[in-house]
Amino acid sequence: MDIRLSPIQFGRPVLQQCDFKINSDFSASNDEPGKPKRISMPIHTEVNAGEAMGNEYPVSLYVQVGKEDSAHPFSISVSMAAIFNINKEVSDEQKKQFLSVNAPAVLYSYIRPVIASLTSQSVYPQYNLPFMDFTPKDDSKK
């Protein structure tokens, strides 16, 4: 197998925002004694690709888990950003694909341990973000 350097690189991801709140109105009690309460944690993501500066493309990813309500034990939001350097040889279509799918997936992998670490230090068990698919949905296949 011939391994070579990718025409797409990135700089150190930077934490832009982090907010963690315990919902004091949340009740962990369950209707079935002895069984843990199953909680569905909603996950919201936003991708922001900024204006290109030559071959450099700023991309940020915002992830919010849970909500500030009594149905969820906590809410947490994290935003990270990085500058992605894309060689001139990369086609515009490949750039678009990379900036909307691959770049957010890379940033998501940096956000996962931030959320895991913060939640592990709370009164609740560590929360590990599930894997996400950033590819656009094809509604024509329904």
XYZ file of C-alpha atoms in Angstrom:
142
model
C 0.000 0.000 0.000
C 1.386 3.384 -1.005
C 0.700 5.959 1.716
C 1.099 9.616 0.861
C 0.340 12.962 2.423
C -3.194 14.214 1.794
C -3.645 17.449 -0.207
C -5.848 18.601 2.681
C -4.302 19.467 6.057
C -5.421 21.426 9.111
C -4.018 23.440 11.977
C -4.563 22.851 15.667
C -8.280 22.818 16.526
C -9.201 25.547 19.002
C -11.925 25.417 21.646
C -14.128 28.479 21.061
C -16.980 27.920 23.492
C -17.937 25.430 26.190
C -20.979 25.524 28.475
C -22.116 22.774 30.864
C -25.200 22.991 33.066
C -26.784 20.454 35.394
C -30.579 20.551 35.260
C -31.606 20.629 38.912
C -35.240 19.818 38.005
C -34.262 16.497 36.403
C -35.397 13.371 38.220
C -33.430 10.177 37.654
C -36.140 8.058 39.281
C -37.751 5.405 37.143
C -41.258 3.963 37.020
C -39.668 0.501 37.246
C -37.720 0.181 40.528
C -34.288 -1.402 40.177
C -33.918 -0.504 36.515
C -31.983 2.537 35.325
C -34.002 5.256 33.646
C -33.440 5.340 29.870
C -32.740 8.861 28.727
C -32.633 10.000 25.136
C -30.201 12.890 24.752
C -30.905 15.090 21.736
C -27.847 16.180 19.776
C -27.811 19.321 17.655
C -24.910 20.292 15.372
C -24.127 23.373 13.304
C -21.315 23.676 10.773
C -19.947 27.051 9.747
C -17.439 27.281 6.896
C -16.036 30.797 6.669
C -14.633 32.710 3.729
C -11.518 31.266 2.127
C -8.239 33.110 2.662
C -6.133 31.819 -0.225
C -5.838 28.067 0.359
C -6.978 28.348 3.969
C -10.576 27.628 4.937
C -11.867 28.296 8.476
C -14.438 25.773 9.681
C -16.192 25.633 13.043
C -18.491 23.034 14.540
C -21.012 23.650 17.331
C -22.437 20.638 19.185
C -25.212 20.781 21.774
C -26.251 17.746 23.815
C -29.365 17.697 25.998
C -31.603 20.629 26.793
C -32.137 22.910 29.738
C -35.319 21.187 30.925
C -36.475 18.610 33.457
C -36.391 15.768 30.884
C -32.585 15.847 30.567
C -29.922 15.556 33.277
C -27.707 18.229 31.727
C -27.113 20.420 28.730
C -23.709 20.934 27.213
C -22.553 22.901 24.215
C -19.092 23.000 22.694
C -17.729 24.837 19.676
C -14.354 24.152 18.065
C -12.706 25.606 14.981
C -9.686 24.952 12.790
C -8.115 26.307 9.634
C -8.042 23.720 6.854
C -5.427 24.102 4.138
C -6.504 22.717 0.767
C -4.067 22.479 -2.150
C -4.947 24.281 -5.380
C -5.052 20.929 -7.219
C -8.193 19.892 -5.318
C -11.346 20.460 -7.399
C -14.086 22.825 -6.247
C -16.468 19.856 -5.859
C -13.965 18.014 -3.656
C -13.442 21.183 -1.581
C -17.183 21.572 -1.070
C -17.486 17.907 -0.039
C -14.549 18.169 2.327
C -15.670 21.401 4.003
C -19.234 20.173 4.560
C -18.538 16.540 5.529
C -14.924 15.717 6.367
C -13.968 18.924 8.197
C -16.928 18.726 10.624
C -16.191 15.028 11.215
C -12.583 15.892 12.113
C -13.715 18.644 14.512
C -16.360 16.328 16.009
C -13.590 13.887 16.921
C -11.958 16.672 18.974
C -15.247 17.638 20.664
C -16.027 14.062 21.767
C -13.330 13.890 24.490
C -14.190 17.388 25.754
C -17.792 16.320 26.397
C -16.722 12.955 27.819
C -14.300 14.622 30.225
C -16.745 17.256 31.445
C -19.594 14.820 31.994
C -17.319 12.305 33.746
C -16.631 14.929 36.413
C -20.335 15.516 37.063
C -22.773 13.572 39.230
C -23.850 11.683 36.090
C -21.973 8.966 34.198
C -19.597 9.945 31.421
C -21.452 10.735 28.194
C -19.779 9.565 24.995
C -21.018 11.238 21.832
C -22.227 8.688 19.283
C -20.655 8.639 15.837
C -22.343 11.031 13.422
C -22.770 10.941 9.651
C -22.260 14.413 8.181
C -23.076 13.376 4.611
C -26.130 15.157 3.202
C -29.370 13.216 3.340
C -30.659 12.093 -0.029
C -34.429 12.553 0.291
C -34.980 11.029 -3.161
C -34.211 7.535 -1.762
C -37.262 7.498 0.515
